[in-house]
Amino acid sequence: FAKQGFRTEEIDMDSLIFGASEYSKDGLMPISEWIGPSPWFDRMEEMINSIWNHAKVETPFGNIPSDSVEVNGELLQTMSRLYWKNRDERMKSRLFRLADYYLLEKDLMEEDSIRLDDHGCEVIGGLSEAYYIASIEDPKRHAEYKPKMHRILDRVLEVGANVDGLLYNRVNPKTGEIQDDDLTDNWGYNYNAFLLVSQIDEEPRYREAVEKVLSNIHKYLDFQWERGSADGYADSIEGGINLSNRIPTESALQWIDDSMKILLAKQQPDGIIEGWHGDGNGARTTLMWVLLKTQGVTVSPWTEDLQVGATLDDQGALYLVLKNNWKWRGEIQFDRPRHREFFNMPSDYPRLNEFPEWFVVEEKVQYRVEIEGEEPKMLIGESLRHLKREMEPESELRIKISRVD
């Protein structure tokens, strides 16, 4: 920024493409998943289109921007979200060009090495998102993709997982050799793909694989993710949160809470965690965990003395508690089906770099609102989403909200 130009005198297009794909997937995409359409979303779309203007790698299906599984995996994920938002046929065509290359031409399972850690695992999640689009909009292509998509997942389970379902950093998919036996903090990223494909093809074995790892993750509370890096803890917890949103598992949820204590303890008094860009992952995962503990409920304005917590009962009713020290007046804000309202997605499918939806308030649905000490009332979702309240100092507000079908 200081020189208002490129960092190097000679432009390195591969580095620029990597940087733009990384910034889009890890920076702009999660922001857009939470806040919806914004200049950040527009910038993401602009950068992805610009990347494709420099697609120089030749394939039988046309040129693609890179031969890196990391870059192409990031593009597959980002372009899938962009496609759902605008239903841009050019975006879908380019997305399928990448997926065609990996699922109809190149065989990842015939490579000498595949990373299930970051800088490699992105392609598995990305392909699952393209596979989802094909299953809905191009049944013929979905059928063509299916054998290799399943082969990738099956082989990962065969040679890449330990007895508890945790995944190794790197394996040789041809020979089954474990090339790096450290366990990846990106286990949940990979299992997003398993859960999505299980839903698409009604394959119980892939869901069972997710259930297995969630039922065992509590055994790894003392494991040093990424050799104890806060970034490793953040990514591992993120994966657990995303999967627990779809398959709630008591021991996994307890592991998330206990692991967050370890992550939060790494933050220094000045707010810095480790002093590099990976600190952003710690902040992201902390926000995700907070939203889990409030079931997606936020307050405006938020003050440091205000405490918020929520849980759901077996019928899906929300029990919300607010406590404060000082007088407070503001809005209690409830989450919405962001996947549909922001991105036009047909379902809230498992995916990386999302902010999971917990208790969502549908705009046109009636809700029974029971505030302790007051008569119950019925509210339409549109009105409930921004519930105005006042609290006296040192008070507690208890609310139960039930959907009326």
CSV table of C-alpha atoms in Angstrom, one decimal:
chain,number,residue,atom,x,y,z
A,1,PHE,CA,0.0,0.0,0.0
A,2,ALA,CA,2.9,2.4,0.8
A,3,LYS,CA,4.2,2.2,-2.7
A,4,GLN,CA,0.8,2.0,-4.4
A,5,GLY,CA,2.0,-0.8,-6.5
A,6,PHE,CA,3.1,-4.5,-6.5
A,7,ARG,CA,5.5,-5.7,-3.9
A,8,THR,CA,7.9,-7.0,-6.5
A,9,GLU,CA,9.1,-5.3,-9.6
A,10,GLU,CA,8.2,-8.2,-11.8
A,11,ILE,CA,4.6,-9.3,-11.6
A,12,ASP,CA,4.2,-12.9,-10.4
A,13,MET,CA,0.8,-13.9,-11.7
A,14,ASP,CA,0.7,-17.3,-9.9
A,15,SER,CA,1.3,-15.5,-6.6
A,16,LEU,CA,-1.4,-12.9,-7.4
A,17,ILE,CA,-3.9,-15.7,-8.3
A,18,PHE,CA,-3.1,-17.5,-5.1
A,19,GLY,CA,-3.4,-14.3,-3.0
A,20,ALA,CA,-6.8,-13.4,-4.6
A,21,SER,CA,-8.2,-16.9,-4.2
A,22,GLU,CA,-7.0,-17.1,-0.5
A,23,TYR,CA,-8.4,-13.6,0.3
A,24,SER,CA,-11.7,-14.5,-1.3
A,25,LYS,CA,-12.2,-17.9,0.4
A,26,ASP,CA,-10.8,-17.2,3.8
A,27,GLY,CA,-11.4,-13.5,4.1
A,28,LEU,CA,-14.4,-12.2,2.1
A,29,MET,CA,-16.5,-15.4,1.9
A,30,PRO,CA,-17.1,-15.9,5.7
A,31,ILE,CA,-17.8,-12.2,6.1
A,32,SER,CA,-20.4,-12.4,3.3
A,33,GLU,CA,-21.9,-15.5,4.8
A,34,TRP,CA,-22.6,-13.5,8.0
A,35,ILE,CA,-23.6,-10.1,6.7
A,36,GLY,CA,-24.9,-10.9,3.2
A,37,PRO,CA,-24.6,-8.6,0.2
A,38,SER,CA,-22.1,-5.8,0.7
A,39,PRO,CA,-19.0,-4.2,-0.9
A,40,TRP,CA,-17.0,-7.2,0.5
A,41,PHE,CA,-19.2,-9.6,-1.6
A,42,ASP,CA,-18.8,-7.4,-4.7
A,43,ARG,CA,-15.0,-7.4,-4.2
A,44,MET,CA,-15.0,-11.1,-3.9
A,45,GLU,CA,-16.9,-11.5,-7.2
A,46,GLU,CA,-14.7,-9.0,-8.9
A,47,MET,CA,-11.5,-10.8,-7.9
A,48,ILE,CA,-12.8,-14.2,-8.9
A,49,ASN,CA,-13.7,-12.9,-12.4
A,50,SER,CA,-10.3,-11.2,-12.7
A,51,ILE,CA,-8.6,-14.5,-11.8
A,52,TRP,CA,-10.3,-16.2,-14.7
A,53,ASN,CA,-9.1,-13.5,-17.1
A,54,HIS,CA,-5.6,-14.9,-16.5
A,55,ALA,CA,-6.5,-18.6,-16.9
A,56,LYS,CA,-3.5,-20.1,-18.7
A,57,VAL,CA,-3.4,-23.7,-17.6
A,58,GLU,CA,-4.6,-25.9,-20.5
A,59,THR,CA,-7.0,-28.8,-19.9
A,60,PRO,CA,-9.2,-30.8,-22.3
A,61,PHE,CA,-12.2,-28.7,-21.0
A,62,GLY,CA,-10.6,-25.3,-21.5
A,63,ASN,CA,-8.1,-23.2,-19.6
A,64,ILE,CA,-8.1,-23.0,-15.8
A,65,PRO,CA,-6.3,-20.5,-13.6
A,66,SER,CA,-3.9,-22.8,-11.8
A,67,ASP,CA,-2.6,-26.4,-11.4
A,68,SER,CA,-2.6,-26.0,-7.6
A,69,VAL,CA,-5.2,-28.1,-5.8
A,70,GLU,CA,-5.2,-25.5,-3.1
A,71,VAL,CA,-6.0,-22.6,-5.4
A,72,ASN,CA,-8.5,-24.6,-7.4
A,73,GLY,CA,-10.2,-25.9,-4.3
A,74,GLU,CA,-10.5,-22.3,-3.0
A,75,LEU,CA,-12.0,-21.3,-6.4
A,76,LEU,CA,-14.5,-24.2,-6.3
A,77,GLN,CA,-15.7,-23.2,-2.9
A,78,THR,CA,-15.9,-19.4,-3.6
A,79,MET,CA,-17.5,-19.8,-7.0
A,80,SER,CA,-20.2,-22.1,-5.7
A,81,ARG,CA,-21.4,-19.4,-3.2
A,82,LEU,CA,-21.2,-16.8,-6.0
A,83,TYR,CA,-23.2,-19.0,-8.3
A,84,TRP,CA,-26.0,-19.6,-5.9
A,85,LYS,CA,-26.2,-15.8,-5.2
A,86,ASN,CA,-26.6,-14.7,-8.8
A,87,ARG,CA,-27.2,-17.9,-10.8
A,88,ASP,CA,-24.6,-16.6,-13.2
A,89,GLU,CA,-24.3,-19.2,-16.0
A,90,ARG,CA,-20.7,-18.2,-16.8
A,91,MET,CA,-19.7,-18.7,-13.2
A,92,LYS,CA,-21.3,-22.2,-13.3
A,93,SER,CA,-19.6,-23.1,-16.5
A,94,ARG,CA,-16.2,-22.2,-15.1
A,95,LEU,CA,-17.0,-24.0,-11.9
A,96,PHE,CA,-17.8,-27.1,-13.8
A,97,ARG,CA,-14.7,-26.8,-15.9
A,98,LEU,CA,-12.6,-27.1,-12.7
A,99,ALA,CA,-14.7,-30.0,-11.4
A,100,ASP,CA,-14.6,-31.7,-14.8
A,101,TYR,CA,-10.8,-31.6,-14.7
A,102,TYR,CA,-10.6,-33.3,-11.3
A,103,LEU,CA,-13.6,-35.7,-11.6
A,104,LEU,CA,-13.5,-36.6,-15.3
A,105,GLU,CA,-9.8,-36.2,-16.2
A,106,LYS,CA,-7.2,-36.0,-13.5
A,107,ASP,CA,-7.3,-38.7,-10.8
A,108,LEU,CA,-6.3,-37.4,-7.4
A,109,MET,CA,-6.2,-40.9,-6.0
A,110,GLU,CA,-3.4,-41.8,-8.5
A,111,GLU,CA,-1.2,-39.0,-7.2
A,112,ASP,CA,1.9,-39.9,-5.2
A,113,SER,CA,0.7,-37.6,-2.3
A,114,ILE,CA,-2.4,-35.9,-1.2
A,115,ARG,CA,-2.6,-33.4,1.7
A,116,LEU,CA,-5.6,-33.7,4.0
A,117,ASP,CA,-4.2,-30.7,5.8
A,118,ASP,CA,-4.6,-27.1,4.6
A,119,HIS,CA,-2.8,-26.2,1.4
A,120,GLY,CA,-4.4,-29.3,-0.2
A,121,CYS,CA,-7.6,-30.3,1.5
A,122,GLU,CA,-9.4,-27.4,-0.1
A,123,VAL,CA,-10.0,-29.3,-3.3
A,124,ILE,CA,-12.1,-32.0,-1.5
A,125,GLY,CA,-14.5,-29.5,0.0
A,126,GLY,CA,-14.6,-27.6,-3.3
A,127,LEU,CA,-15.4,-30.6,-5.4
A,128,SER,CA,-18.3,-31.5,-3.0
A,129,GLU,CA,-19.8,-28.1,-3.5
A,130,ALA,CA,-19.6,-28.4,-7.3
A,131,TYR,CA,-21.0,-31.9,-6.9
A,132,TYR,CA,-24.0,-30.5,-5.0
A,133,ILE,CA,-24.7,-28.0,-7.8
A,134,ALA,CA,-24.5,-30.7,-10.4
A,135,SER,CA,-26.9,-32.9,-8.4
A,136,ILE,CA,-29.5,-30.2,-8.6
A,137,GLU,CA,-28.9,-28.5,-11.9
A,138,ASP,CA,-27.1,-31.1,-14.1
A,139,PRO,CA,-28.1,-34.7,-13.3
A,140,LYS,CA,-26.1,-36.1,-16.2
A,141,ARG,CA,-22.9,-34.4,-14.9
A,142,HIS,CA,-23.7,-35.5,-11.4
A,143,ALA,CA,-23.9,-39.1,-12.6
A,144,GLU,CA,-20.5,-38.7,-14.4
A,145,TYR,CA,-18.9,-37.2,-11.3
A,146,LYS,CA,-20.3,-39.8,-8.8
A,147,PRO,CA,-17.8,-42.7,-9.2
A,148,LYS,CA,-14.7,-40.5,-8.7
A,149,MET,CA,-16.3,-38.4,-6.0
A,150,HIS,CA,-17.1,-41.5,-4.0
A,151,ARG,CA,-13.7,-43.0,-4.7
A,152,ILE,CA,-11.9,-40.0,-3.3
A,153,LEU,CA,-14.0,-40.1,-0.1
A,154,ASP,CA,-13.7,-43.9,0.3
A,155,ARG,CA,-9.9,-43.8,-0.2
A,156,VAL,CA,-9.5,-41.0,2.3
A,157,LEU,CA,-11.3,-43.2,4.9
A,158,GLU,CA,-9.2,-46.3,3.9
A,159,VAL,CA,-5.8,-44.8,4.1
A,160,GLY,CA,-6.1,-41.3,5.6
A,161,ALA,CA,-8.0,-41.9,8.9
A,162,ASN,CA,-6.8,-43.3,12.2
A,163,VAL,CA,-8.9,-45.7,14.3
A,164,ASP,CA,-11.0,-42.8,15.7
A,165,GLY,CA,-11.6,-41.1,12.4
A,166,LEU,CA,-9.1,-38.3,12.8
A,167,LEU,CA,-7.2,-37.6,9.6
A,168,TYR,CA,-3.4,-37.6,8.9
A,169,ASN,CA,-1.7,-34.6,7.3
A,170,ARG,CA,-0.5,-36.3,4.2
A,171,VAL,CA,-0.8,-39.8,2.6
A,172,ASN,CA,0.0,-41.6,-0.6
A,173,PRO,CA,-3.4,-42.5,-1.9
A,174,LYS,CA,-2.0,-45.1,-4.3
A,175,THR,CA,0.1,-47.2,-1.8
A,176,GLY,CA,-1.7,-46.2,1.4
A,177,GLU,CA,1.6,-45.0,2.9
A,178,ILE,CA,1.2,-42.4,5.7
A,179,GLN,CA,3.7,-39.7,4.7
A,180,ASP,CA,3.0,-37.4,7.6
A,181,ASP,CA,1.4,-39.0,10.6
A,182,ASP,CA,0.6,-35.8,12.5
A,183,LEU,CA,-3.2,-35.3,12.7
A,184,THR,CA,-4.6,-32.5,10.7
A,185,ASP,CA,-6.5,-29.7,12.4
A,186,ASN,CA,-8.5,-29.5,9.2
A,187,TRP,CA,-10.3,-32.8,9.9
A,188,GLY,CA,-13.7,-31.0,10.0
A,189,TYR,CA,-13.0,-29.3,6.7
A,190,ASN,CA,-12.7,-32.6,5.0
A,191,TYR,CA,-15.7,-34.1,6.7
A,192,ASN,CA,-17.9,-31.3,5.5
A,193,ALA,CA,-17.6,-33.0,2.1
A,194,PHE,CA,-18.5,-36.4,3.5
A,195,LEU,CA,-21.6,-35.0,5.1
A,196,LEU,CA,-22.7,-33.2,2.0
A,197,VAL,CA,-22.2,-36.2,-0.3
A,198,SER,CA,-24.0,-38.4,2.1
A,199,GLN,CA,-27.0,-36.0,1.9
A,200,ILE,CA,-26.8,-35.8,-1.9
A,201,ASP,CA,-26.5,-39.5,-2.6
A,202,GLU,CA,-28.2,-40.8,0.5
A,203,GLU,CA,-25.0,-42.8,1.4
A,204,PRO,CA,-25.1,-43.6,5.1
A,205,ARG,CA,-21.5,-44.7,5.3
A,206,TYR,CA,-20.3,-41.1,4.8
A,207,ARG,CA,-22.6,-39.7,7.5
A,208,GLU,CA,-21.5,-42.6,9.8
A,209,ALA,CA,-17.9,-41.5,9.3
A,210,VAL,CA,-18.8,-38.0,10.5
A,211,GLU,CA,-20.7,-39.5,13.5
A,212,LYS,CA,-17.6,-41.6,14.3
A,213,VAL,CA,-15.2,-38.7,14.4
A,214,LEU,CA,-17.6,-36.5,16.4
A,215,SER,CA,-18.0,-39.3,19.0
A,216,ASN,CA,-14.2,-39.6,19.4
A,217,ILE,CA,-12.9,-36.1,19.2
A,218,HIS,CA,-13.2,-35.6,23.0
A,219,LYS,CA,-10.3,-38.0,23.3
A,220,TYR,CA,-8.0,-35.4,21.7
A,221,LEU,CA,-8.5,-32.5,24.1
A,222,ASP,CA,-4.8,-32.6,25.0
A,223,PHE,CA,-3.7,-33.0,21.4
A,224,GLN,CA,-1.3,-30.2,20.2
A,225,TRP,CA,-3.0,-29.0,17.0
A,226,GLU,CA,-0.4,-27.6,14.6
A,227,ARG,CA,2.2,-28.2,17.4
A,228,GLY,CA,0.1,-26.0,19.8
A,229,SER,CA,-0.5,-23.1,17.5
A,230,ALA,CA,-3.6,-21.0,18.2
A,231,ASP,CA,-4.3,-21.2,14.5
A,232,GLY,CA,-4.4,-25.0,14.7
A,233,TYR,CA,-6.8,-25.0,17.7
A,234,ALA,CA,-9.0,-22.4,15.8
A,235,ASP,CA,-9.3,-24.5,12.7
A,236,SER,CA,-9.9,-27.7,14.6
A,237,ILE,CA,-12.6,-26.1,16.7
A,238,GLU,CA,-14.2,-24.5,13.6
A,239,GLY,CA,-14.6,-27.9,12.0
A,240,GLY,CA,-16.1,-29.3,15.1
A,241,ILE,CA,-18.6,-26.4,15.3
A,242,ASN,CA,-19.7,-26.8,11.7
A,243,LEU,CA,-20.3,-30.5,12.0
A,244,SER,CA,-22.0,-30.3,15.4
A,245,ASN,CA,-24.5,-27.9,13.9
A,246,ARG,CA,-25.6,-30.8,11.7
A,247,ILE,CA,-25.0,-33.7,14.0
A,248,PRO,CA,-25.2,-32.5,17.6
A,249,THR,CA,-23.0,-34.8,19.8
A,250,GLU,CA,-22.8,-34.1,23.5
A,251,SER,CA,-19.2,-35.2,23.9
A,252,ALA,CA,-18.1,-33.1,20.9
A,253,LEU,CA,-19.9,-30.0,22.1
A,254,GLN,CA,-18.1,-30.4,25.5
A,255,TRP,CA,-14.8,-30.8,23.6
A,256,ILE,CA,-15.5,-27.6,21.8
A,257,ASP,CA,-16.1,-25.7,25.1
A,258,ASP,CA,-13.0,-27.2,26.7
A,259,SER,CA,-10.9,-26.5,23.6
A,260,MET,CA,-12.1,-22.9,23.5
A,261,LYS,CA,-10.6,-22.4,27.0
A,262,ILE,CA,-7.2,-23.4,25.7
A,263,LEU,CA,-7.6,-21.1,22.7
A,264,LEU,CA,-8.7,-18.1,24.7
A,265,ALA,CA,-5.9,-18.6,27.2
A,266,LYS,CA,-3.4,-18.0,24.4
A,267,GLN,CA,-4.6,-14.4,23.9
A,268,GLN,CA,-2.3,-11.8,25.4
A,269,PRO,CA,-3.4,-8.8,27.6
A,270,ASP,CA,-3.2,-6.4,24.6
A,271,GLY,CA,-5.5,-8.7,22.5
A,272,ILE,CA,-2.8,-10.1,20.3
A,273,ILE,CA,-2.8,-13.9,20.1
A,274,GLU,CA,0.4,-14.8,18.2
A,275,GLY,CA,1.0,-11.7,16.2
A,276,TRP,CA,0.4,-12.9,12.6
A,277,HIS,CA,-2.5,-13.1,10.2
A,278,GLY,CA,-3.5,-16.5,11.7
A,279,ASP,CA,-4.8,-14.5,14.6
A,280,GLY,CA,-7.8,-13.8,12.4
A,281,ASN,CA,-8.7,-17.5,12.5
A,282,GLY,CA,-8.8,-17.3,16.3
A,283,ALA,CA,-11.1,-14.3,16.2
A,284,ARG,CA,-13.4,-16.1,13.6
A,285,THR,CA,-13.7,-19.3,15.6
A,286,THR,CA,-14.4,-17.3,18.8
A,287,LEU,CA,-17.2,-15.5,17.1
A,288,MET,CA,-18.6,-18.9,15.8
A,289,TRP,CA,-18.4,-20.3,19.3
A,290,VAL,CA,-20.2,-17.3,20.9
A,291,LEU,CA,-23.0,-17.7,18.3
A,292,LEU,CA,-23.2,-21.4,19.2
A,293,LYS,CA,-23.6,-20.4,22.9
A,294,THR,CA,-26.3,-17.8,22.0
A,295,GLN,CA,-28.0,-19.9,19.3
A,296,GLY,CA,-27.3,-17.1,16.8
A,297,VAL,CA,-28.8,-14.4,19.0
A,298,THR,CA,-27.0,-11.1,19.1
A,299,VAL,CA,-27.8,-7.8,20.9
A,300,SER,CA,-27.4,-4.2,19.8
A,301,PRO,CA,-25.8,-2.3,21.4
A,302,TRP,CA,-23.6,-4.8,23.2
A,303,THR,CA,-22.0,-3.7,26.4
A,304,GLU,CA,-19.3,-5.5,28.3
A,305,ASP,CA,-21.5,-6.1,31.4
A,306,LEU,CA,-24.3,-7.8,29.3
A,307,GLN,CA,-24.3,-11.6,29.3
A,308,VAL,CA,-26.3,-13.6,26.8
A,309,GLY,CA,-26.8,-17.3,26.6
A,310,ALA,CA,-29.3,-19.7,24.9
A,311,THR,CA,-30.2,-23.3,24.4
A,312,LEU,CA,-32.8,-25.3,22.5
A,313,ASP,CA,-35.1,-28.0,23.9
A,314,ASP,CA,-36.0,-31.3,22.2
A,315,GLN,CA,-38.9,-29.6,20.4
A,316,GLY,CA,-36.7,-26.8,19.0
A,317,ALA,CA,-37.9,-24.1,21.4
A,318,LEU,CA,-35.4,-21.4,22.3
A,319,TYR,CA,-34.6,-20.6,26.0
A,320,LEU,CA,-32.8,-17.3,26.1
A,321,VAL,CA,-31.3,-15.5,29.2
A,322,LEU,CA,-29.8,-12.0,29.4
A,323,LYS,CA,-28.1,-10.6,32.5
A,324,ASN,CA,-26.7,-7.1,33.0
A,325,ASN,CA,-25.1,-4.9,35.6
A,326,TRP,CA,-26.1,-1.5,34.2
A,327,LYS,CA,-29.3,-0.2,32.7
A,328,TRP,CA,-29.7,-1.4,29.1
A,329,ARG,CA,-32.0,-0.5,26.2
A,330,GLY,CA,-31.7,-2.0,22.8
A,331,GLU,CA,-32.6,-4.8,20.4
A,332,ILE,CA,-32.4,-8.5,20.8
A,333,GLN,CA,-31.6,-9.7,17.3
A,334,PHE,CA,-32.4,-13.2,16.0
A,335,ASP,CA,-30.7,-15.0,13.2
A,336,ARG,CA,-32.4,-15.7,9.8
A,337,PRO,CA,-32.1,-18.4,7.2
A,338,ARG,CA,-29.1,-16.6,5.7
A,339,HIS,CA,-28.3,-19.4,3.2
A,340,ARG,CA,-31.6,-18.7,1.5
A,341,GLU,CA,-32.1,-14.9,2.1
A,342,PHE,CA,-28.5,-13.9,1.4
A,343,PHE,CA,-27.3,-16.5,-1.1
A,344,ASN,CA,-30.5,-18.1,-2.6
A,345,MET,CA,-29.1,-21.6,-1.7
A,346,PRO,CA,-31.7,-24.4,-1.9
A,347,SER,CA,-30.6,-25.8,1.4
A,348,ASP,CA,-28.2,-25.0,4.3
A,349,TYR,CA,-25.6,-27.5,3.1
A,350,PRO,CA,-22.4,-28.4,5.0
A,351,ARG,CA,-19.6,-26.1,3.8
A,352,LEU,CA,-16.4,-24.5,4.9
A,353,ASN,CA,-16.1,-20.8,5.9
A,354,GLU,CA,-19.7,-20.5,6.9
A,355,PHE,CA,-21.2,-19.1,10.1
A,356,PRO,CA,-23.7,-21.9,11.0
A,357,GLU,CA,-27.3,-21.2,11.5
A,358,TRP,CA,-28.7,-22.2,14.9
A,359,PHE,CA,-32.1,-20.8,15.9
A,360,VAL,CA,-33.4,-19.1,12.8
A,361,VAL,CA,-36.5,-16.9,12.7
A,362,GLU,CA,-38.4,-17.1,9.4
A,363,GLU,CA,-39.9,-13.9,8.2
A,364,LYS,CA,-43.5,-15.1,7.6
A,365,VAL,CA,-43.8,-17.7,10.5
A,366,GLN,CA,-45.7,-17.1,13.7
A,367,TYR,CA,-43.8,-17.5,17.0
A,368,ARG,CA,-45.0,-17.8,20.6
A,369,VAL,CA,-42.9,-15.4,22.8
A,370,GLU,CA,-43.0,-16.0,26.6
A,371,ILE,CA,-41.1,-13.4,28.6
A,372,GLU,CA,-40.9,-14.2,32.3
A,373,GLY,CA,-43.3,-12.1,34.2
A,374,GLU,CA,-45.4,-11.1,31.2
A,375,GLU,CA,-48.3,-12.6,29.3
A,376,PRO,CA,-47.3,-14.7,26.3
A,377,LYS,CA,-47.8,-13.1,22.9
A,378,MET,CA,-47.7,-14.1,19.3
A,379,LEU,CA,-45.3,-12.4,16.9
A,380,ILE,CA,-44.7,-12.8,13.2
A,381,GLY,CA,-41.0,-13.5,12.4
A,382,GLU,CA,-40.4,-10.2,10.7
A,383,SER,CA,-41.3,-8.4,13.9
A,384,LEU,CA,-39.5,-10.8,16.2
A,385,ARG,CA,-36.1,-10.5,14.5
A,386,HIS,CA,-35.5,-7.1,16.2
A,387,LEU,CA,-37.1,-7.4,19.6
A,388,LYS,CA,-36.8,-4.1,21.5
A,389,ARG,CA,-36.3,-4.4,25.3
A,390,GLU,CA,-35.2,-2.5,28.3
A,391,MET,CA,-33.4,-3.9,31.4
A,392,GLU,CA,-33.0,-2.3,34.7
A,393,PRO,CA,-29.6,-2.5,36.5
A,394,GLU,CA,-28.7,-5.9,38.0
A,395,SER,CA,-31.6,-7.7,36.3
A,396,GLU,CA,-32.2,-10.9,34.4
A,397,LEU,CA,-34.4,-11.4,31.4
A,398,ARG,CA,-35.7,-14.9,30.5
A,399,ILE,CA,-37.4,-15.6,27.2
A,400,LYS,CA,-38.9,-18.7,25.6
A,401,ILE,CA,-39.6,-18.7,21.9
A,402,SER,CA,-41.5,-21.5,20.1
A,403,ARG,CA,-42.3,-21.7,16.5
A,404,VAL,CA,-46.1,-22.1,15.8
A,405,ASP,CA,-46.6,-24.3,12.7
